[in-house]
C-alpha cells in the first residue's frame, strides 16, 4: 500500500478509504505487447513502472480501462464478480482503439493475481477491493497521430474502497443535459479516458450551478446515461432502460440488475424514452444509477430547465433498495449465485 494502512481493514476503518480510489496497492501484475506478442504477466512494484513521455496513449488517447470488484465474504473467503464480462468488454474497447486485444485467457488470470496480491487488504462489507485494469498504447512516436500503437502495456491496479458517493447511500441530484452528448457516437460504449475528460466541463458547471452530483446525458431528448453509470427507471411493475446501442456504456451492473429484476417479477422494458416521459415518471416512480462503483444508487432529484423534480420524497425508493439488496446479496455470498457470476479466489 502506498499509504500506511492497517494490516487488515475492519468496518470501522472504511472512512480511511475515502475518497473512493485514493488508496492504491503498490504492486500490480503487468504485461507488455511488443513485436506482435504479449509478454508473460509479472508482478511489479508501481515504482518500477516506466512509460515513455512520448507514449501514444499520452498524446493520442489510445487508452482504455475497466472497473470490477472483489468482495470479502462473511466467512472470510474472497469472490470476484463477473470478471469474464469485464475482460470481454476490455477487449471490445481495445478493438475500437486499435490497441492489441488482451484475450480473456490472459486477462482473467491477471485479475486473480491482482486480487491474491491484495487479499489481506480487502475490507469487509460494505467495503470491497476495486480492480482497475488499464491498457495503454506505448509507441514512443509523437508523429503517430493517424496510426495505431503497435506496442502496449496492460496492468491491473487494486484499491480497497468504501462507498463511492461520499455520504453513503444518499439519493443523488442529477442535472438533465438535453443538448450535449456525453461523448462521440463511435466511443459511447468504449471505456476510454477521453469520454470522462469531455464530460468534465459540463459536470463541473452542473456542480457549481445546481449542486448536481452528476449529469444525465439526454442528447436530443433521448435519455442515455450519467457520466460514469447507467440509468434505470423502476416502479412496482416494471424496470425501464435504454436498449443496448453504440451510444452508451454497456454496464455489467446494468445487465445483472436487469436479470435480477426479471427474477423478482418486474417486467423489464429495454426501450428508448424521452426526457418528457422521464419527467412524467417522477410523479409516481423511482430512478437509479447502476455501475460497479455506484452499485445501485437512487436518484432523488432531477433538474431540468432550472426546475427541480423530486422522485418520491427525494430519497432512495423501496424498489431501488430491493434490487440493490438482491444484487449485493449475490456479490457477498448471502444469496445463491445461479448465473455463474461469482468466481471464488483462494
Ligand atoms: C463503467 C461505466 C458504467 C458502468 O459499468 P459497470 O460495468 O456496471 O461498472 C456505466 N457508464 C459509464 C460511462 C461507465 O464508464
Short mmCIF file of C-alpha atoms and ligand atoms in Angstrom, two decimals:
data_model
loop_
_atom_site.label_atom_id
_atom_site.label_comp_id
_atom_site.label_asym_id
_atom_site.label_seq_id
_atom_site.Cartn_x
_atom_site.Cartn_y
_atom_site.Cartn_z
CA UNK A 1 0.00 0.00 0.00
CA UNK A 2 1.26 3.47 -0.79
CA UNK A 3 -0.16 4.93 2.41
CA UNK A 4 0.15 3.47 5.87
CA UNK A 5 -2.74 1.11 6.33
CA UNK A 6 -3.72 -1.36 8.98
CA UNK A 7 -2.74 -4.97 8.41
CA UNK A 8 -6.37 -5.67 7.81
CA UNK A 9 -9.34 -3.32 7.43
CA UNK A 10 -12.35 -3.62 9.67
CA UNK A 11 -15.71 -1.97 9.06
CA UNK A 12 -14.68 0.91 11.31
CA UNK A 13 -11.64 1.68 9.11
CA UNK A 14 -13.70 2.33 5.99
CA UNK A 15 -13.67 6.12 6.26
CA UNK A 16 -9.89 5.98 5.80
CA UNK A 17 -10.62 4.70 2.29
CA UNK A 18 -12.42 7.85 1.22
CA UNK A 19 -12.36 9.36 -1.35
CA UNK A 20 -13.02 6.27 -3.46
CA UNK A 21 -9.89 5.03 -5.22
CA UNK A 22 -7.39 7.14 -3.27
CA UNK A 23 -5.65 4.20 -1.55
CA UNK A 24 -3.78 2.09 -4.08
CA UNK A 25 -1.83 -1.12 -3.69
CA UNK A 26 1.76 -0.55 -4.79
CA UNK A 27 2.13 -3.90 -6.57
CA UNK A 28 0.34 -4.98 -9.72
CA UNK A 29 0.50 -7.62 -12.44
CA UNK A 30 1.74 -6.17 -15.75
CA UNK A 31 2.24 -7.47 -19.30
CA UNK A 32 3.70 -5.75 -22.35
CA UNK A 33 2.79 -6.21 -26.01
CA UNK A 34 5.80 -5.90 -28.29
CA UNK A 35 6.74 -7.36 -31.65
CA UNK A 36 3.27 -8.86 -32.05
CA UNK A 37 3.11 -10.81 -28.80
CA UNK A 38 2.25 -10.39 -25.13
CA UNK A 39 4.90 -10.99 -22.50
CA UNK A 40 4.19 -13.28 -19.60
CA UNK A 41 2.39 -11.16 -16.93
CA UNK A 42 4.64 -10.39 -13.97
CA UNK A 43 4.09 -8.76 -10.61
CA UNK A 44 5.83 -5.39 -10.37
CA UNK A 45 6.04 -2.56 -7.89
CA UNK A 46 4.45 0.70 -9.08
CA UNK A 47 7.81 2.41 -8.53
CA UNK A 48 9.25 0.23 -11.27
CA UNK A 49 6.60 1.17 -13.81
CA UNK A 50 8.01 3.10 -16.75
CA UNK A 51 6.23 4.95 -19.51
CA UNK A 52 7.94 6.98 -22.23
CA UNK A 53 6.81 10.65 -22.26
CA UNK A 54 6.15 10.20 -25.97
CA UNK A 55 3.86 7.19 -25.44
CA UNK A 56 0.96 7.08 -27.92
CA UNK A 57 -1.65 6.94 -25.13
CA UNK A 58 -0.41 10.21 -23.61
CA UNK A 59 -0.70 12.10 -26.90
CA UNK A 60 -3.41 10.46 -28.96
CA UNK A 61 -5.63 8.89 -26.34
CA UNK A 62 -5.05 5.19 -27.08
CA UNK A 63 -6.08 4.07 -23.60
CA UNK A 64 -8.91 2.14 -22.07
CA UNK A 65 -9.70 0.71 -18.67
CA UNK A 66 -12.08 -1.48 -16.70
CA UNK A 67 -13.52 -1.41 -13.20
CA UNK A 68 -14.62 -4.50 -11.27
CA UNK A 69 -14.77 -5.65 -7.68
CA UNK A 70 -13.74 -8.47 -5.39
CA UNK A 71 -15.56 -9.00 -2.09
CA UNK A 72 -14.60 -10.43 1.26
CA UNK A 73 -17.44 -12.69 2.36
CA UNK A 74 -18.55 -13.15 5.96
CA UNK A 75 -16.69 -16.49 6.10
CA UNK A 76 -13.50 -14.58 5.09
CA UNK A 77 -13.35 -16.12 1.62
CA UNK A 78 -12.87 -13.87 -1.44
CA UNK A 79 -15.10 -13.64 -4.51
CA UNK A 80 -14.62 -11.82 -7.83
CA UNK A 81 -17.76 -10.61 -9.60
CA UNK A 82 -18.21 -11.23 -13.35
CA UNK A 83 -14.55 -11.00 -14.30
CA UNK A 84 -15.31 -12.73 -17.60
CA UNK A 85 -17.64 -9.93 -18.71
CA UNK A 86 -15.18 -7.22 -17.78
CA UNK A 87 -12.38 -9.00 -19.61
CA UNK A 88 -14.53 -9.28 -22.71
CA UNK A 89 -15.52 -5.62 -22.56
CA UNK A 90 -11.90 -4.57 -22.28
CA UNK A 91 -11.21 -6.48 -25.49
CA UNK A 92 -14.07 -4.63 -27.18
CA UNK A 93 -12.72 -1.27 -26.01
CA UNK A 94 -9.22 -2.23 -27.21
CA UNK A 95 -10.60 -3.12 -30.64
CA UNK A 96 -12.22 0.32 -31.03
CA UNK A 97 -8.92 1.99 -30.12
CA UNK A 98 -6.95 -0.32 -32.42
CA UNK A 99 -4.90 -1.49 -29.46
CA UNK A 100 -3.64 -5.06 -29.07
CA UNK A 101 -6.54 -7.09 -27.67
CA UNK A 102 -5.83 -8.84 -24.37
CA UNK A 103 -7.58 -12.20 -24.55
CA UNK A 104 -9.72 -13.15 -21.54
CA UNK A 105 -7.47 -16.22 -21.15
CA UNK A 106 -4.63 -13.85 -20.25
CA UNK A 107 -6.61 -11.07 -18.58
CA UNK A 108 -8.73 -13.08 -16.14
CA UNK A 109 -5.71 -14.77 -14.55
CA UNK A 110 -4.24 -11.26 -14.13
CA UNK A 111 -7.40 -10.24 -12.23
CA UNK A 112 -6.89 -13.24 -9.97
CA UNK A 113 -3.19 -12.44 -9.49
CA UNK A 114 -4.08 -8.85 -8.54
CA UNK A 115 -6.71 -9.97 -6.03
CA UNK A 116 -4.38 -12.52 -4.45
CA UNK A 117 -1.66 -9.90 -4.09
CA UNK A 118 -4.03 -7.54 -2.21
CA UNK A 119 -6.06 -10.21 -0.44
CA UNK A 120 -5.08 -9.03 3.03
CA UNK A 121 -6.42 -5.53 2.37
CA UNK A 122 -9.90 -6.37 1.14
CA UNK A 123 -12.19 -4.59 3.59
CA UNK A 124 -15.35 -6.27 4.85
CA UNK A 125 -18.93 -5.30 3.96
CA UNK A 126 -19.71 -2.58 2.85
CA UNK A 127 -16.16 -2.21 1.54
CA UNK A 128 -14.58 -4.15 -1.31
CA UNK A 129 -11.48 -4.34 -3.49
CA UNK A 130 -11.83 -2.31 -6.68
CA UNK A 131 -9.76 -3.60 -9.61
CA UNK A 132 -8.64 -1.16 -12.27
CA UNK A 133 -7.24 -2.91 -15.37
CA UNK A 134 -5.58 -0.41 -17.73
CA UNK A 135 -4.39 -0.78 -21.33
CA UNK A 136 -2.18 1.92 -22.89
CA UNK A 137 -0.64 2.33 -26.35
CA UNK A 138 3.08 2.81 -25.73
CA UNK A 139 4.72 3.51 -29.12
CA UNK A 140 7.16 6.37 -28.39
CA UNK A 141 6.35 8.23 -31.61
CA UNK A 142 4.73 11.65 -31.49
CA UNK A 143 4.21 11.59 -35.24
CA UNK A 144 1.75 8.69 -34.99
CA UNK A 145 -1.45 10.74 -34.65
CA UNK A 146 -3.05 8.91 -37.54
CA UNK A 147 -1.72 5.45 -36.79
CA UNK A 148 -2.46 2.91 -34.07
CA UNK A 149 0.14 1.99 -31.47
CA UNK A 150 1.84 -1.31 -32.24
CA UNK A 151 3.02 -1.72 -28.64
CA UNK A 152 1.05 -1.57 -25.42
CA UNK A 153 1.20 -2.12 -21.70
CA UNK A 154 -1.50 -3.78 -19.62
CA UNK A 155 -1.71 -3.73 -15.82
CA UNK A 156 -4.27 -4.32 -13.08
CA UNK A 157 -4.25 -1.88 -10.17
CA UNK A 158 -6.19 -2.53 -6.98
CA UNK A 159 -7.75 -0.19 -4.45
CA UNK A 160 -9.55 -1.09 -1.20
CA UNK A 161 -12.73 1.01 -1.25
CA UNK A 162 -15.64 2.00 0.93
CA UNK A 163 -18.56 3.93 -0.58
CA UNK A 164 -18.31 5.60 -3.99
CA UNK A 165 -20.55 8.52 -3.23
CA UNK A 166 -19.41 10.39 -0.14
CA UNK A 167 -22.37 10.45 2.22
CA UNK A 168 -23.12 6.77 1.69
CA UNK A 169 -26.43 5.85 0.20
CA UNK A 170 -27.85 9.35 -0.08
CA UNK A 171 -30.09 9.75 -3.13
CA UNK A 172 -28.46 11.74 -5.94
CA UNK A 173 -29.19 15.01 -7.69
CA UNK A 174 -28.87 14.76 -11.48
CA UNK A 175 -28.89 17.60 -13.96
CA UNK A 176 -30.64 16.71 -17.23
CA UNK A 177 -28.48 17.77 -20.18
CA UNK A 178 -30.67 17.55 -23.26
CA UNK A 179 -28.33 19.07 -25.84
CA UNK A 180 -24.71 17.96 -25.42
CA UNK A 181 -23.89 14.26 -25.73
CA UNK A 182 -21.56 12.62 -23.19
CA UNK A 183 -19.17 11.57 -25.93
CA UNK A 184 -18.91 10.92 -29.64
CA UNK A 185 -21.16 8.32 -31.33
CA UNK A 186 -18.22 5.98 -32.03
CA UNK A 187 -16.97 5.99 -28.43
CA UNK A 188 -20.23 5.68 -26.49
CA UNK A 189 -19.62 2.06 -25.47
CA UNK A 190 -15.84 2.33 -25.16
CA UNK A 191 -14.37 2.71 -21.66
CA UNK A 192 -11.75 5.23 -22.72
CA UNK A 193 -10.32 8.18 -20.80
CA UNK A 194 -11.30 10.82 -23.35
CA UNK A 195 -15.00 10.27 -22.58
CA UNK A 196 -14.53 11.34 -18.97
CA UNK A 197 -12.36 14.30 -19.93
CA UNK A 198 -15.03 15.52 -22.36
CA UNK A 199 -17.71 15.35 -19.64
CA UNK A 200 -15.67 17.39 -17.15
CA UNK A 201 -16.57 20.95 -18.14
CA UNK A 202 -20.34 20.37 -18.14
CA UNK A 203 -20.11 18.23 -14.97
CA UNK A 204 -18.21 20.89 -13.02
CA UNK A 205 -20.65 23.55 -14.24
CA UNK A 206 -23.58 21.37 -13.09
CA UNK A 207 -21.94 21.02 -9.68
CA UNK A 208 -21.35 24.69 -9.09
CA UNK A 209 -24.59 25.96 -10.60
CA UNK A 210 -27.03 23.29 -9.38
CA UNK A 211 -25.12 21.29 -6.73
CA UNK A 212 -25.75 18.33 -9.03
CA UNK A 213 -23.83 15.12 -8.31
CA UNK A 214 -23.77 14.08 -11.96
CA UNK A 215 -25.23 14.87 -15.34
CA UNK A 216 -27.83 12.68 -17.01
CA UNK A 217 -26.97 12.90 -20.70
CA UNK A 218 -30.07 13.05 -22.91
CA UNK A 219 -28.96 14.49 -26.26
CA UNK A 220 -31.96 15.49 -28.37
CA UNK A 221 -34.23 14.39 -25.50
CA UNK A 222 -33.06 10.73 -25.68
CA UNK A 223 -32.33 9.55 -22.11
CA UNK A 224 -28.97 7.73 -22.23
CA UNK A 225 -26.80 7.55 -19.10
CA UNK A 226 -24.85 9.51 -16.49
CA UNK A 227 -21.15 10.36 -16.65
CA UNK A 228 -19.99 7.01 -15.27
CA UNK A 229 -23.11 4.97 -14.55
CA UNK A 230 -26.19 3.64 -16.37
CA UNK A 231 -29.69 4.93 -15.69
CA UNK A 232 -32.85 2.93 -14.95
CA UNK A 233 -36.48 3.70 -14.09
CA UNK A 234 -38.33 1.41 -11.68
CA UNK A 235 -41.80 1.13 -10.21
CA UNK A 236 -43.81 -1.73 -8.70
CA UNK A 237 -44.46 -3.31 -12.11
CA UNK A 238 -41.50 -2.58 -14.31
CA UNK A 239 -37.94 -1.57 -14.95
CA UNK A 240 -37.37 0.67 -17.98
CA UNK A 241 -33.97 1.39 -19.52
CA UNK A 242 -32.46 2.23 -22.88
CA UNK A 243 -31.73 -0.82 -25.08
CA UNK A 244 -28.08 -1.62 -25.84
CA UNK A 245 -26.72 0.52 -28.68
CA UNK A 246 -23.46 2.29 -29.50
CA UNK A 247 -24.32 5.50 -27.65
CA UNK A 248 -23.70 4.36 -24.07
CA UNK A 249 -21.50 2.10 -21.95
CA UNK A 250 -22.90 -1.42 -21.60
CA UNK A 251 -22.68 -1.85 -17.86
CA UNK A 252 -22.15 -5.25 -16.29
CA UNK A 253 -24.16 -3.98 -13.32
CA UNK A 254 -26.97 -2.93 -15.66
CA UNK A 255 -27.02 -6.43 -17.10
CA UNK A 256 -27.02 -8.01 -13.62
CA UNK A 257 -29.80 -5.72 -12.34
CA UNK A 258 -31.99 -6.40 -15.39
CA UNK A 259 -31.59 -10.15 -14.82
CA UNK A 260 -32.43 -9.86 -11.12
CA UNK A 261 -35.40 -7.55 -11.80
CA UNK A 262 -36.90 -10.16 -14.10
CA UNK A 263 -36.45 -12.83 -11.44
CA UNK A 264 -38.14 -10.63 -8.85
CA UNK A 265 -41.18 -10.42 -11.12
CA UNK A 266 -40.65 -6.98 -12.66
CA UNK A 267 -41.29 -6.52 -16.36
CA UNK A 268 -38.03 -5.47 -17.96
CA UNK A 269 -38.58 -2.97 -20.79
CA UNK A 270 -35.48 -2.15 -22.81
CA UNK A 271 -36.67 0.74 -24.93
CA UNK A 272 -35.86 4.33 -25.75
CA UNK A 273 -37.60 7.01 -23.72
CA UNK A 274 -37.57 10.78 -23.71
CA UNK A 275 -36.96 13.49 -21.14
CA UNK A 276 -40.70 14.28 -21.26
CA UNK A 277 -41.55 10.71 -20.28
CA UNK A 278 -38.88 10.79 -17.60
CA UNK A 279 -40.31 13.95 -16.03
CA UNK A 280 -43.76 12.41 -16.07
CA UNK A 281 -42.33 9.26 -14.44
CA UNK A 282 -41.11 11.36 -11.49
CA UNK A 283 -44.75 11.74 -10.39
CA UNK A 284 -45.03 8.09 -9.39
CA UNK A 285 -41.83 6.09 -9.96
CA UNK A 286 -38.22 5.75 -8.95
CA UNK A 287 -34.94 6.16 -10.80
CA UNK A 288 -31.44 4.87 -10.07
CA UNK A 289 -27.90 4.74 -11.38
CA UNK A 290 -26.11 1.41 -11.80
CA UNK A 291 -22.39 0.73 -12.01
CA UNK A 292 -19.63 -1.24 -10.32
CA UNK A 293 -18.63 1.81 -8.27
CA UNK A 294 -22.14 3.23 -7.71
CA UNK A 295 -23.67 -0.27 -7.27
CA UNK A 296 -27.34 0.81 -7.43
CA UNK A 297 -27.88 4.30 -6.11
CA UNK A 298 -31.25 6.03 -6.00
CA UNK A 299 -31.86 9.32 -7.79
CA UNK A 300 -33.72 11.75 -5.53
CA UNK A 301 -33.88 14.86 -7.69
CA UNK A 302 -33.79 15.68 -11.39
CA UNK A 303 -33.07 19.22 -12.51
CA UNK A 304 -34.34 20.41 -15.87
CA UNK A 305 -34.62 23.96 -17.24
CA UNK A 306 -33.93 25.38 -13.75
CA UNK A 307 -36.80 23.35 -12.31
CA UNK A 308 -36.41 20.59 -9.73
CA UNK A 309 -38.35 17.32 -9.86
CA UNK A 310 -38.31 15.14 -6.77
CA UNK A 311 -38.71 11.39 -7.07
CA UNK A 312 -40.75 10.04 -4.19
CA UNK A 313 -39.51 12.15 -1.27
CA UNK A 314 -36.09 12.75 -2.72
CA UNK A 315 -34.91 9.50 -1.07
CA UNK A 316 -33.84 6.15 -2.47
CA UNK A 317 -37.11 4.28 -3.09
CA UNK A 318 -38.21 0.82 -1.96
CA UNK A 319 -37.80 -0.84 -5.37
CA UNK A 320 -34.27 0.50 -5.76
CA UNK A 321 -33.42 -0.79 -2.29
CA UNK A 322 -34.92 -4.17 -3.06
CA UNK A 323 -32.92 -4.57 -6.28
CA UNK A 324 -29.76 -3.32 -4.63
CA UNK A 325 -30.11 -5.77 -1.75
CA UNK A 326 -30.72 -8.67 -4.14
CA UNK A 327 -27.60 -7.81 -6.15
CA UNK A 328 -25.36 -7.17 -3.14
CA UNK A 329 -26.50 -10.43 -1.52
CA UNK A 330 -25.23 -12.37 -4.53
CA UNK A 331 -21.96 -10.42 -4.62
CA UNK A 332 -21.42 -11.07 -0.91
CA UNK A 333 -22.41 -14.73 -0.91
CA UNK A 334 -25.60 -14.27 1.12
CA UNK A 335 -27.76 -15.42 -1.80
CA UNK A 336 -27.20 -18.24 -4.28
CA UNK A 337 -25.31 -17.39 -7.47
CA UNK A 338 -27.47 -19.12 -10.04
CA UNK A 339 -25.82 -17.38 -13.03
CA UNK A 340 -22.14 -18.22 -12.61
CA UNK A 341 -21.30 -14.59 -11.79
CA UNK A 342 -19.04 -15.41 -8.85
CA UNK A 343 -15.52 -16.75 -9.00
CA UNK A 344 -14.03 -17.76 -5.65
CA UNK A 345 -10.35 -16.90 -5.23
CA UNK A 346 -8.19 -18.83 -2.81
C1 LIG B 1 -18.08 1.90 -16.18
C2 LIG B 1 -19.27 2.67 -16.65
C3 LIG B 1 -20.59 2.25 -16.42
C4 LIG B 1 -20.92 1.08 -15.52
O1 LIG B 1 -20.45 -0.12 -15.99
P1 LIG B 1 -20.37 -1.36 -14.98
O2 LIG B 1 -19.88 -2.46 -15.82
O3 LIG B 1 -21.72 -1.58 -14.46
O4 LIG B 1 -19.41 -0.96 -13.92
C5 LIG B 1 -21.62 2.97 -16.99
N1 LIG B 1 -21.39 4.07 -17.72
C6 LIG B 1 -20.14 4.52 -17.94
C7 LIG B 1 -19.96 5.73 -18.78
C8 LIG B 1 -19.06 3.84 -17.41
O5 LIG B 1 -17.82 4.30 -17.60
#
